[in-house]
Coordinates of C-alpha atoms in Angstrom, one line a residue:
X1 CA -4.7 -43.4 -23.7
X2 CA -2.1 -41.5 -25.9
X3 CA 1.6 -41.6 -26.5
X4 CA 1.5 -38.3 -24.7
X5 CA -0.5 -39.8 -21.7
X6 CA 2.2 -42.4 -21.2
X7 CA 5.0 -39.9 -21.8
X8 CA 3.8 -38.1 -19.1
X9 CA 3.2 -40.5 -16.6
X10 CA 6.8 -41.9 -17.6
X11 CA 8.2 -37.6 -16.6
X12 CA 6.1 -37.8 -13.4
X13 CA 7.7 -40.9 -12.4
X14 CA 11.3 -39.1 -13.5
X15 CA 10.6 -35.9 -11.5
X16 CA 9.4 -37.8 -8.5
X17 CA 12.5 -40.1 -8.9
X18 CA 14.7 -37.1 -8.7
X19 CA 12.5 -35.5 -6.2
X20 CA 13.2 -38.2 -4.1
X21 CA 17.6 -38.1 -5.0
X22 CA 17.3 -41.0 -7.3
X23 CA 20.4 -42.0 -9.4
X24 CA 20.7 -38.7 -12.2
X25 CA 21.5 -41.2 -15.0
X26 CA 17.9 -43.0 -14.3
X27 CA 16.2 -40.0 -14.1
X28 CA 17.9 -38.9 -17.5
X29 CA 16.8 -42.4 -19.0
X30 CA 13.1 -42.1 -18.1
X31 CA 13.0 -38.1 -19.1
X32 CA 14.8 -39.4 -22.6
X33 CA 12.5 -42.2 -22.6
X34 CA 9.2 -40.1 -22.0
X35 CA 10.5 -37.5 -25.2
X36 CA 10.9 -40.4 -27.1
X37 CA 7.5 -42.0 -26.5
X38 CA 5.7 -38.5 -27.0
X39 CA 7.1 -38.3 -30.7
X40 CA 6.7 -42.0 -31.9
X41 CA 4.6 -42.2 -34.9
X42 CA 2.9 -45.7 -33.7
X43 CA 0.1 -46.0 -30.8
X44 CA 1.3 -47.9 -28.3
X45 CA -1.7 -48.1 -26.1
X46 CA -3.3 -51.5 -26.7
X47 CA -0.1 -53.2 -27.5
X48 CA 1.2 -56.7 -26.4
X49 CA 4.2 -56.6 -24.5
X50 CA 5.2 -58.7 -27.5
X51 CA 4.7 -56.4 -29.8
X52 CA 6.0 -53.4 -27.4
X53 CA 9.1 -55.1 -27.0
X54 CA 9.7 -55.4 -30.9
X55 CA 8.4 -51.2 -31.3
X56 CA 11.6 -49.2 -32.5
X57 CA 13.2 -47.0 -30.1
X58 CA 11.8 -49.6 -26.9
X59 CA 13.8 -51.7 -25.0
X60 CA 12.4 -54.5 -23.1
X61 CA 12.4 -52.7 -19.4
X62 CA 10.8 -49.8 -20.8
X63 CA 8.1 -52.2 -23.0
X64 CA 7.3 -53.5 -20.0
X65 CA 6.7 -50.1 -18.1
X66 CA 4.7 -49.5 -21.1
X67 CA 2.7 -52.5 -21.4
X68 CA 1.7 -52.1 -17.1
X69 CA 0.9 -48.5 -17.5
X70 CA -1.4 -49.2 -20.8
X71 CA -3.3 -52.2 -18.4
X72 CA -3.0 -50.1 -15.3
X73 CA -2.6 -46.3 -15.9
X74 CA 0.8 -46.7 -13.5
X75 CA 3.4 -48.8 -13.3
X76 CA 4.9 -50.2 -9.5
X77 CA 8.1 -48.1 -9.8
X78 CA 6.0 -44.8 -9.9
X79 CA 3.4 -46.4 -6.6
X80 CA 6.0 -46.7 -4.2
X81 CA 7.4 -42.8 -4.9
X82 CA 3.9 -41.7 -4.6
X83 CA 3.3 -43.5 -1.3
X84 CA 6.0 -41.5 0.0
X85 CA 5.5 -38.3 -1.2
X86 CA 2.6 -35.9 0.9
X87 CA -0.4 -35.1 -2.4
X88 CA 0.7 -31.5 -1.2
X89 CA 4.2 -31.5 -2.8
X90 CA 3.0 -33.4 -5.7
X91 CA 0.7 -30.2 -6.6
X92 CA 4.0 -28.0 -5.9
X93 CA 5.8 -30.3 -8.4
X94 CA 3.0 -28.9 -11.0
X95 CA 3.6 -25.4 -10.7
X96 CA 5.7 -23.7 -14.1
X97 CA 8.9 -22.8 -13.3
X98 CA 10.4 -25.1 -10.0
X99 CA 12.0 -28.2 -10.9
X100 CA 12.1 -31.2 -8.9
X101 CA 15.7 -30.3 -6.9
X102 CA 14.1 -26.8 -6.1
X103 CA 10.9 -28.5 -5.0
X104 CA 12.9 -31.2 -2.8
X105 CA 14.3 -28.2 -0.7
X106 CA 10.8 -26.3 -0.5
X107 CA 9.8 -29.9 1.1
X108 CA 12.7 -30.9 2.7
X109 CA 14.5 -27.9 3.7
X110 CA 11.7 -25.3 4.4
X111 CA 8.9 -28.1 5.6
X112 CA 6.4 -26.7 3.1
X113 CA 4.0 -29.9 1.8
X114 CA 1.3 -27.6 0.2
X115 CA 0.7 -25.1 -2.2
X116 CA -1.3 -23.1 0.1
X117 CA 2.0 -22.9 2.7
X118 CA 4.3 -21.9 -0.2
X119 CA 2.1 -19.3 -1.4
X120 CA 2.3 -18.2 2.4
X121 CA 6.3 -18.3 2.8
X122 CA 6.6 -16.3 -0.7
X123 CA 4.4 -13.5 1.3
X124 CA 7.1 -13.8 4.2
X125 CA 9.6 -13.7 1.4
X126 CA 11.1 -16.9 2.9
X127 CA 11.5 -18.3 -1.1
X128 CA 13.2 -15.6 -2.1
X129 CA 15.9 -15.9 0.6
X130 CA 16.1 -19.8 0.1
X131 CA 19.3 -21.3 -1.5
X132 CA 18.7 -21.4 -5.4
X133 CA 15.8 -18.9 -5.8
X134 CA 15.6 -15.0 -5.5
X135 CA 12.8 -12.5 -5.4
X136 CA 12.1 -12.8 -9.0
X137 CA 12.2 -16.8 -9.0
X138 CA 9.5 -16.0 -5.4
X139 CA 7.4 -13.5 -7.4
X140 CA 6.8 -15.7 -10.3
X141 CA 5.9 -18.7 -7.5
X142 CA 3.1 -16.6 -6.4
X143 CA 2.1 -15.8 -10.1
X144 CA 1.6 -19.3 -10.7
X145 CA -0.1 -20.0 -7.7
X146 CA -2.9 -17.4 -7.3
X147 CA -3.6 -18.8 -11.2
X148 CA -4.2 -22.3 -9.7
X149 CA -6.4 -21.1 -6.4
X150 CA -8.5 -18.6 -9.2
X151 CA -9.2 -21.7 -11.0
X152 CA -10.8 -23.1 -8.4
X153 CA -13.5 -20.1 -8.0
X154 CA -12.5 -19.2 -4.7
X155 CA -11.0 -16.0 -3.5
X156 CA -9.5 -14.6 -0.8
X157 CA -11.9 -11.2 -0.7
X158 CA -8.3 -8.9 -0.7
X159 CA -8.1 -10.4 -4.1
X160 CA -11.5 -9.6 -5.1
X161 CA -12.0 -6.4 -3.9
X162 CA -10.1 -4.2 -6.8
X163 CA -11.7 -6.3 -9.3
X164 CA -15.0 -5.6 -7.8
X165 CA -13.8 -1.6 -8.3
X166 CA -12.9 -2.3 -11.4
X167 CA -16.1 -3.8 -12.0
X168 CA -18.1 -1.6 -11.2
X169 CA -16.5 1.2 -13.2
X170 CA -16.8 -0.8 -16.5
X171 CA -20.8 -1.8 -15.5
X172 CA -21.0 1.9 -14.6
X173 CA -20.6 2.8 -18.9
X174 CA -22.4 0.4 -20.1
X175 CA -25.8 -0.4 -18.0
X176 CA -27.3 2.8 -18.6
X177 CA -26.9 6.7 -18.9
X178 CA -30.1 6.8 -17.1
X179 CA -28.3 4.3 -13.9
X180 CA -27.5 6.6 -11.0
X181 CA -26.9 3.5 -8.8
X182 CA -24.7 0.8 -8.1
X183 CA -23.0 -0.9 -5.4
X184 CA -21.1 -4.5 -4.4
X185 CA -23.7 -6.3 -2.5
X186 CA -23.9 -10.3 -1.0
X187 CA -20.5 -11.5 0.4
X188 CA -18.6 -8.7 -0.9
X189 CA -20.4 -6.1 1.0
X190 CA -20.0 -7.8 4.6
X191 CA -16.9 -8.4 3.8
X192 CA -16.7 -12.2 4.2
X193 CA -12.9 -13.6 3.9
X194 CA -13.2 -16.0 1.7
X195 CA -16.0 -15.2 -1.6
X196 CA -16.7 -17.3 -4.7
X197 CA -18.5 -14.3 -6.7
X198 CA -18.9 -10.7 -6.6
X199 CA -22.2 -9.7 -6.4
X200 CA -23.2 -6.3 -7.7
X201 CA -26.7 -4.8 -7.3
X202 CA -27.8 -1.5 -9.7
X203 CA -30.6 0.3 -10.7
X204 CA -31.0 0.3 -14.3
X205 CA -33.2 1.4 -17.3
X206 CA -33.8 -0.9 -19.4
X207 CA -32.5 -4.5 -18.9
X208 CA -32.2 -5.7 -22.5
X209 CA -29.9 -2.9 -23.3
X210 CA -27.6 -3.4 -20.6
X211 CA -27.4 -7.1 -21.0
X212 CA -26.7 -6.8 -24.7
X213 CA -24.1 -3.9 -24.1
X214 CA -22.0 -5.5 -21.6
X215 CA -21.8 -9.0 -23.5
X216 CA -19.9 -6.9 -25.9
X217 CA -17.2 -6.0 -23.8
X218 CA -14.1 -7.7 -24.4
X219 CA -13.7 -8.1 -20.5
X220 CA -16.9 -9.9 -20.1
X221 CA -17.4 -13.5 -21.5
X222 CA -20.1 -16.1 -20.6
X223 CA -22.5 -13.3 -20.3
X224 CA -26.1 -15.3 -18.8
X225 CA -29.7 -13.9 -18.7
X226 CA -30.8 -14.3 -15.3
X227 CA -34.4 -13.7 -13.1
X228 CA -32.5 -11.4 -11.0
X229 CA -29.8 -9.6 -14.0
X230 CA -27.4 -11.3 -15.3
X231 CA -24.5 -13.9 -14.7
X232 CA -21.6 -13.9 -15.9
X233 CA -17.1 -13.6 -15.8
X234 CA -15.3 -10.4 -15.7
X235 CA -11.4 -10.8 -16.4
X236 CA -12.1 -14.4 -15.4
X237 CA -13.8 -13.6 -12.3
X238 CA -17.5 -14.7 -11.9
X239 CA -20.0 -12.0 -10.9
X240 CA -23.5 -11.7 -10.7
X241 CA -25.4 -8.3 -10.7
X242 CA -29.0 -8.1 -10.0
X243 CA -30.8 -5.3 -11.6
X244 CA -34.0 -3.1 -10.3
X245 CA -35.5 0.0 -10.9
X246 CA -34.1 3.3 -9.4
X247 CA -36.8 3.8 -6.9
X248 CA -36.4 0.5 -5.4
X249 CA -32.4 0.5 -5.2
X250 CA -32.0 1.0 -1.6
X251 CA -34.8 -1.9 -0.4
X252 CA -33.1 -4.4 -3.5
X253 CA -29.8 -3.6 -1.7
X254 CA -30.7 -4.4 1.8
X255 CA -32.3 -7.8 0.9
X256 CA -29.0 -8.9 -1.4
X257 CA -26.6 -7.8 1.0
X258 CA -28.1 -9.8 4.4
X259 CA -27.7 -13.4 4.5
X260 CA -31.1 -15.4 4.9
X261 CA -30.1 -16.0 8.9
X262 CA -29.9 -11.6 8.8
X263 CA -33.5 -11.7 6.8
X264 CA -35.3 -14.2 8.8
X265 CA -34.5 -12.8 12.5
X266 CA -35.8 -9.6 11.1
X267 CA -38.8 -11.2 11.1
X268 CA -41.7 -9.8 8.3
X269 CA -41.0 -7.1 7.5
X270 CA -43.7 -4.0 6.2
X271 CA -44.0 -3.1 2.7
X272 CA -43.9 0.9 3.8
X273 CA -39.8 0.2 3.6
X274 CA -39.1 -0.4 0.1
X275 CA -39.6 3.0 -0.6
X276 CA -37.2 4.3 2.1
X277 CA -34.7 6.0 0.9
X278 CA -31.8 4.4 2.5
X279 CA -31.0 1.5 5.0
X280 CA -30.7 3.9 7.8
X281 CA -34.3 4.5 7.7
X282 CA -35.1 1.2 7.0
X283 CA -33.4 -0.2 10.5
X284 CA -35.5 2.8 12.0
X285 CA -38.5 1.5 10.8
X286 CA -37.9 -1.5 12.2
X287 CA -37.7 0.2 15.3
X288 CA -34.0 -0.8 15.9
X289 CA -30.3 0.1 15.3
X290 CA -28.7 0.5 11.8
X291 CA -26.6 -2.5 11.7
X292 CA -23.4 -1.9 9.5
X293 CA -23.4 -4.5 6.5
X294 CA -20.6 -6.5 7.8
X295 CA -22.4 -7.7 10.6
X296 CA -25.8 -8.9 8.9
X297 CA -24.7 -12.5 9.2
X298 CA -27.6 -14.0 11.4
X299 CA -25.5 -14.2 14.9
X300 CA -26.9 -12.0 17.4
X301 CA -27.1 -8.9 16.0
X302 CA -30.8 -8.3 15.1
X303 CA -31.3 -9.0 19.1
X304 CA -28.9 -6.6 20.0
X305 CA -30.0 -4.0 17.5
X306 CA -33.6 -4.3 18.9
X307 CA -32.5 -3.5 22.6
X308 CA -30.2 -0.6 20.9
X309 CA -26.7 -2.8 22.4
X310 CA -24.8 -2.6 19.3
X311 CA -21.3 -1.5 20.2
X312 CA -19.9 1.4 17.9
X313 CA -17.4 -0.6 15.6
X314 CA -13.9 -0.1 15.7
X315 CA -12.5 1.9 12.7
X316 CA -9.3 1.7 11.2
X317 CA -8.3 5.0 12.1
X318 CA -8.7 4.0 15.5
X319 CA -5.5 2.0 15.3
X320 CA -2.7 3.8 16.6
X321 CA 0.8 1.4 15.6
X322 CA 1.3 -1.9 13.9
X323 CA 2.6 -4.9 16.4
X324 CA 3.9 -8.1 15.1
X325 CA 6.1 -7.2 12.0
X326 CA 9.4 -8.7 10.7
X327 CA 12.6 -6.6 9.5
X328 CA 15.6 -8.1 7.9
X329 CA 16.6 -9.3 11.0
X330 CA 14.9 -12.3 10.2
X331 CA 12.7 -12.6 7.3
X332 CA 11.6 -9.0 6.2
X333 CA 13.3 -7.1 2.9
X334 CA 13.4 -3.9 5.2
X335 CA 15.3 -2.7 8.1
X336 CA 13.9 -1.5 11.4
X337 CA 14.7 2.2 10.4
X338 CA 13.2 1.9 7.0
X339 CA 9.9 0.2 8.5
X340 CA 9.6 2.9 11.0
X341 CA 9.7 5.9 8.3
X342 CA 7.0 4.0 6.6
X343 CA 4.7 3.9 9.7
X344 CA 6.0 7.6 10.7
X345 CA 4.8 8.4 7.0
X346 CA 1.5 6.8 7.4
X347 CA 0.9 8.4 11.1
X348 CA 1.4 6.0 13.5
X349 CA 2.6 6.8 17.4
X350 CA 4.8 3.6 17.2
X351 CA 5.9 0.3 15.3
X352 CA 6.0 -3.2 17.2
X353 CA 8.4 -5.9 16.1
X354 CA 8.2 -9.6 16.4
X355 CA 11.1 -10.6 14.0
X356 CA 11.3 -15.2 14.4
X357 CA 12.6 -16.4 17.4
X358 CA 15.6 -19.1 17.1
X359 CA 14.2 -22.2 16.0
X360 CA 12.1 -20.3 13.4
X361 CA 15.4 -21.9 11.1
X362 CA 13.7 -21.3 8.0
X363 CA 13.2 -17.4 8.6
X364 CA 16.6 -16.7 10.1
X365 CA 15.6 -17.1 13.7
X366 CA 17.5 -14.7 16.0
X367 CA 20.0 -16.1 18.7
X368 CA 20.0 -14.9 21.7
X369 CA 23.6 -12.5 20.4
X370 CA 21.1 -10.9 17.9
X371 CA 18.6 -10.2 20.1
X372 CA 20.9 -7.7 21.7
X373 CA 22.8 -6.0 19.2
X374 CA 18.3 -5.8 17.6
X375 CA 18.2 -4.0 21.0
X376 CA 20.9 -1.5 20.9
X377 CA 19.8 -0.4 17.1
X378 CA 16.4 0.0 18.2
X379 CA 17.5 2.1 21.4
X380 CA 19.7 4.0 19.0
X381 CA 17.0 4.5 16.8
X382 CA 14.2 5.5 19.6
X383 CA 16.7 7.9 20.6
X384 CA 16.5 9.6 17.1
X385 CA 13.0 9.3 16.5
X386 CA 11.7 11.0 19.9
X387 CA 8.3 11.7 18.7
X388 CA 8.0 7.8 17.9
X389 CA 8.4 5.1 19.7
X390 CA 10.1 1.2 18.2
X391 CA 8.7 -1.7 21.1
X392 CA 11.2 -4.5 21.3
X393 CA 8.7 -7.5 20.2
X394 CA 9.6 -11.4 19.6
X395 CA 7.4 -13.7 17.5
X396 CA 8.3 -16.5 19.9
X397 CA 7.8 -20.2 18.5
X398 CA 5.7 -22.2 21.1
X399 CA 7.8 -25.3 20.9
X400 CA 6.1 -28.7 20.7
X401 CA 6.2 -29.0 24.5
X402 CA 4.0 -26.2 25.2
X403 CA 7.3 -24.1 26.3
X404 CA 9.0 -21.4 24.8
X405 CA 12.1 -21.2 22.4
X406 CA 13.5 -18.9 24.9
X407 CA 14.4 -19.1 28.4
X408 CA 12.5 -16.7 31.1
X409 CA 15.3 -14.4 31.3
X410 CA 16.1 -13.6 27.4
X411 CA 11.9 -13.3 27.4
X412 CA 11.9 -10.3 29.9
X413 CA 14.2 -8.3 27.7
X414 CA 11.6 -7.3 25.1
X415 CA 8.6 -4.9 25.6
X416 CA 6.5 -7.7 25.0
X417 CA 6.4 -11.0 23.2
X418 CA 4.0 -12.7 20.7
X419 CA 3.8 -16.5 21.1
X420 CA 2.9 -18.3 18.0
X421 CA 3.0 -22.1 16.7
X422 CA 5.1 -22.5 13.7
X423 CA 6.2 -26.2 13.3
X424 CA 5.0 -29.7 13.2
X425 CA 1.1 -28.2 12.6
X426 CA -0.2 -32.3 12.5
X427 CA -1.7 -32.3 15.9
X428 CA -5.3 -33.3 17.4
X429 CA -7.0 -31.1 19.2
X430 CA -5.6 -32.1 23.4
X431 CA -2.0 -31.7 21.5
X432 CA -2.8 -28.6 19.9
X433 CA -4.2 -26.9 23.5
X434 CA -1.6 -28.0 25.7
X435 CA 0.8 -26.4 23.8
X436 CA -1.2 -23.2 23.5
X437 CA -2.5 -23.6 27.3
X438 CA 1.7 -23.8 28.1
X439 CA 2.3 -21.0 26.6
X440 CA -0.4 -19.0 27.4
X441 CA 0.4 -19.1 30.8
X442 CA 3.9 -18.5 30.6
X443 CA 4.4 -15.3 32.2
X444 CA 6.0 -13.1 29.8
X445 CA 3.4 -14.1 26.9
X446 CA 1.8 -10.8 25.9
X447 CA 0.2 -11.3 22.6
X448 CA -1.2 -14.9 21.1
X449 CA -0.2 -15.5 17.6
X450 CA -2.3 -16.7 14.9
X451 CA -4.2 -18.7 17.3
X452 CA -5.4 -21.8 15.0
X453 CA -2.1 -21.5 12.4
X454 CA -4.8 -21.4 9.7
X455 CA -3.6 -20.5 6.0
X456 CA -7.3 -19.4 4.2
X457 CA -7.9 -21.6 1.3
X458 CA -4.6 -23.4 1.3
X459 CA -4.6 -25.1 4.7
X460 CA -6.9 -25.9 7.8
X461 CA -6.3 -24.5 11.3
X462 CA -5.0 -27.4 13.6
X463 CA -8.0 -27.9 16.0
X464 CA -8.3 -26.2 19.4
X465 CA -11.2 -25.9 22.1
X466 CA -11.3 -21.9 21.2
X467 CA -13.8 -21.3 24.0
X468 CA -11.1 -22.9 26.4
X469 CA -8.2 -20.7 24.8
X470 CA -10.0 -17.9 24.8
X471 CA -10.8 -18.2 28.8
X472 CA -6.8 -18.9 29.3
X473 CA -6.1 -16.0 27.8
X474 CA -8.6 -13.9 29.9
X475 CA -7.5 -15.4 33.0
X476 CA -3.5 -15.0 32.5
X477 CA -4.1 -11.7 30.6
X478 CA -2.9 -12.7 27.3
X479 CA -4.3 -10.6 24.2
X480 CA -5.9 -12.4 21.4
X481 CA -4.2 -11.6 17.8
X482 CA -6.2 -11.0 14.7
X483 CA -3.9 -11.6 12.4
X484 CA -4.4 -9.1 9.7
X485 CA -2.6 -11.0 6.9
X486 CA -5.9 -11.7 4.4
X487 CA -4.3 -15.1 4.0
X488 CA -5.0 -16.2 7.7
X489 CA -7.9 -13.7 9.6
X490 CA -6.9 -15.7 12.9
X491 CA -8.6 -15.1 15.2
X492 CA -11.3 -16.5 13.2
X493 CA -14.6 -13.2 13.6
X494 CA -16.8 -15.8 15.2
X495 CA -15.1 -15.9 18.1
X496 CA -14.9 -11.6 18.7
X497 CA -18.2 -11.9 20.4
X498 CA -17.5 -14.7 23.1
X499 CA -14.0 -13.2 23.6
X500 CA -15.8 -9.9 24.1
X501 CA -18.5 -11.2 26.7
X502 CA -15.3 -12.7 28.1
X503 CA -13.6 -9.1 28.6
X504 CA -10.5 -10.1 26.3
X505 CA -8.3 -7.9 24.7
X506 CA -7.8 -8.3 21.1
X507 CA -5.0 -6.8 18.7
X508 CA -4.8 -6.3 14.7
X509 CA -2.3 -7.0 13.7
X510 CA -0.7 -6.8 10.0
X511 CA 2.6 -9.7 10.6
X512 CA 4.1 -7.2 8.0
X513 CA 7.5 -8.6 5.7
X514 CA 7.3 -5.8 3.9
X515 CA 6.4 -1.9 3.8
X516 CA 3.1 -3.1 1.9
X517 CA 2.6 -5.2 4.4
X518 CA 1.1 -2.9 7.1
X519 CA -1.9 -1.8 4.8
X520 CA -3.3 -5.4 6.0
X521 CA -4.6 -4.0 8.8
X522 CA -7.5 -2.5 6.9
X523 CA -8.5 -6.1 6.0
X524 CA -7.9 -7.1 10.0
X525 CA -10.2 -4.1 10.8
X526 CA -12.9 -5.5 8.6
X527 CA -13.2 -8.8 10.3
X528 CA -12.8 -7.4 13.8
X529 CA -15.6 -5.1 12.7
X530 CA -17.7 -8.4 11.5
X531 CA -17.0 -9.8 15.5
X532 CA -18.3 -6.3 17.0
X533 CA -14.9 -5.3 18.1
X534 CA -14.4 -1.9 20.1
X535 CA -11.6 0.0 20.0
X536 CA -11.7 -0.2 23.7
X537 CA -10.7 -4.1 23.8
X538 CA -8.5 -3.0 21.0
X539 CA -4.5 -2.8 22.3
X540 CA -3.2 -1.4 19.5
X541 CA -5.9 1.4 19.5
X542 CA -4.2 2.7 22.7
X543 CA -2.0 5.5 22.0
X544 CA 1.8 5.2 23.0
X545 CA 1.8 6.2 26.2
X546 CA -1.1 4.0 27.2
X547 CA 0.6 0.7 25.4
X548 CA 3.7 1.6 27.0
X549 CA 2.3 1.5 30.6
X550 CA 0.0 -1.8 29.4
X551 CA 3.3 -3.6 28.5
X552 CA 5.0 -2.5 31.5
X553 CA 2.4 -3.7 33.7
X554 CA 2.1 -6.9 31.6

């Protein structure tokens, strides 16, 4: 151990000392105290506290510290703070750029105790409007973050997918002049949420050439020979491309893109395919439907493709307005008016808000006053935008109870109202579904939010009976959220195809802060798509006079 290992075990135990409102002139001893170890000339692992307590620039309380942390690799001090503080905000402690004050009111004040959750309330912009931090102080949070989740070699595919673009552009110069084709493949291709490399498969030339020009390329380092291609890191991204002749691009495709569940339903299959020309053919072949590369997973649809039951895949053009989305009446950086010029812009019949209900604290909640002066500027507004209609939407915490954090009577003044679990997350799975179950059948419960609370990558759903929520919200006619947000996906896609065969109703929908924030849809629409999703079970493909008469019925 090094004077620079003790010094910083002697700063962790300062941070978490003021972390935790210690006295400031102890935390300023042990922060002097750890500077002072790092630049001593003389190793002081090994030492006798004897001989610690005569070392220059060492008093006997911090000798002692010292002595216990060179036997131990702690000392007792720094145990009892880390008993009492959650592993979660001991990683937030780590990231550049938030001391420990600013980290005591992430944890404290906001009730974030993971990276994962911060990295979700800087997408809500909720660090940005917290006291001591901005958008700058919120963008460079994120930064920091998304560094930490890309060391660990798992991605959220919304990250990936421009880097596989650019990818694919740079392999495009410098395979071959002779490759005419390339494409993502694996995980990429059916468009999994979460993928640990991009896969990329190409028809090329001539092998050695290709390998030997990309590992020149200042982009790509650890460049690997492989049976397949090659292996390798592309901006710090792993890939893997596999590499085959032109002529059998189409059939090298097909096997790297379905998962070995996809493959083996298939069943053997007759060499006459690899020299179809495209998957298409292949499928027909086979003598069933083309199943779109998102659904190749291995869950049912080779037997429905055989008996020509596949439905026809909702598309994102299919979606006519974005429901569930946040204005600065709560936690958004834009105004209704602003958001609705955006969505006008981009086509859309209508725009649905759900700005935080009251106990939503941390995301300016709105009081029951709020809620009606939010009504009179969205009337005023629908009156000026007559070819476009503003719903009057909640996002309505389900308190821990089961009820809602509004009584009946402020809950029939919106259009409709998404019900969504927010706080205290810790719950087992009979918690967890009576307070969904409550307020699933509370009567003026259109939408379900977010069913499982699940952050991906950054924090586990809290555990529900989703075959049991799912029939709840069939039999009280509650619609099922996808939440479009790439960090959550939730509904999770394995469950489209029992909600389906249930005859729920589903909605995508983006939970937009921001004006960028309704292009998540696209990544909601690729999920739904990997369930088998319609746009007849889908309620925001209804145009606006068929959502109107659904929420009015509702």
């Amino acid at each position: 151990m090094t004077n620079s290992d003790i010094a910083d075990i002697l700063k962790h135990y300062a941070d978490l000392y003021e972390l935790h409102d210690g006295n400031p002139f102890k935390v300023k001893q042990f922060a002097s105290a750890s500077f002072r170890v790092d630049k001593m000339g003389v190793t002081l692992f090994g030492k006798s506290l004897e001989e610690l307590e005569k070392t220059e620039g060492l008093n006997k309380g911090l000798a002692a510290k010292i002595f216990e942390i060179s036997n131990t690799g702690s000392f007792a001090d720094l145990n009892d703070l880390l008993v009492n503080t959650p592993e979660g905000v001991i990683q937030i402690m780590r990231i550049k750029g938030i001391g420990p004050k600013k980290v005591a009111h992430i944890w404290k004040e906001l009730g974030i105790e993971s990276i994962g959750e911060l990295l979700y309330a800087c997408k809500e912009n909720r660090l940005a409007q917290a006291k001591g931090f901005g958008l700058k102080s919120q963008l460079n949070v994120i930064k920091e973050i998304e560094f930490i989740f890309a060391s660990a070699n798992k991605f959220h595919y919304a990250k990936l997918e421009p880097i596989a673009s650019l990818l694919i552009n740079d392999l495009q110069k410098h395979i071959s002049d002779d490759s005419r084709q390339i494409s993502v493949s694996g995980d990429m291709r059916r468009r999994c949420e979460v993928i640990e490399r991009i896969q990329i498969t190409a028809s090329v030339a001539n092998r050695e050439e290709a390998i030997e020009s990309i590992s020149q390329q200042p982009l790509f380092s650890a460049v690997t020979s492989t049976e397949s291609g090659l292996s390798g890191n592309y901006g710090g991204y792993p890939f893997d491309l596999m590499m085959c002749d032109d002529s059998e691009f189409a059939y090298q495709l097909f096997l790297n893109t379905a998962t070995q569940e996809h493959l083996s339903q298939l069943g053997s299959l007759p060499q006459s395919i690899q020299s179809l020309a495209n998957e298409n053919e292949m499928y027909a072949a086979l003598n069933m439907q083309y199943i779109e590369p998102e659904m190749r997973e291995g869950m049912g649809e080779v037997e429905k493709a055989k008996i020509h039951s596949l439905p026809k895949l909702i598309e994102l053009s299919d979606l006519k307005g974005p429901l569930h989305n946040h204005s600065k009446w709560s936690d958004g950086l834009f105004t209704i008016e602003e958001m609705a010029k955006h969505c006008i812009s981009k086509g859309y019949q209508y725009l649905g808000m759900g700005d935080h209900s009251k106990s939503a604290f941390y995301a300016n909640g709105m009081t029951e006053f709020q809620i009606i002066e939010q009504h009179k500027e969205i009337d005023a507004l629908n009156a000026k935008y007559l070819a476009f209609k503003i719903f009057k939407g909640i996002e309505c915490d389900i308190l821990y109870d089961g009820s809602m954090d509004y009584e009946n009577d402020v809950l029939a003044s919106f259009d409709y109202v998404v019900a969504s679990v927010h706080s205290i997350l810790k719950m087992t799975e009979e918690k967890a579904m009576q307070r969904l179950i409550g307020a699933i059948e509370n009567p003026y419960t259109t939408i379900l939010g977010h069913p499982t609370g699940r952050l991906l990558l950054m924090r586990e759903g809290y555990p529900i009976d989703h075959k049991k929520m799912i029939d709840a919200c069939v039999a009280n006619r509650v619609v099922i959220e996808i939440n479009a947000n790439p960090y959550r996906l939730d509904l999770d896609w394995r469950w489209i195809d029992y909600a389906l065969n249930k005859g729920a109703m589903l909605s995508i929908n983006p939970d937009a802060h921001d004006l960028d924030g309704f292009a998540d849809m696209y990544f909601g629409t690729l999920v739904a798509r990997k369930g088998g999703l319609t746009k007849e079970h889908c309620l925001n493909a209804m145009n606006v006079d068929e959502i109107t008469a659904y929420f009015s019925r509702k």
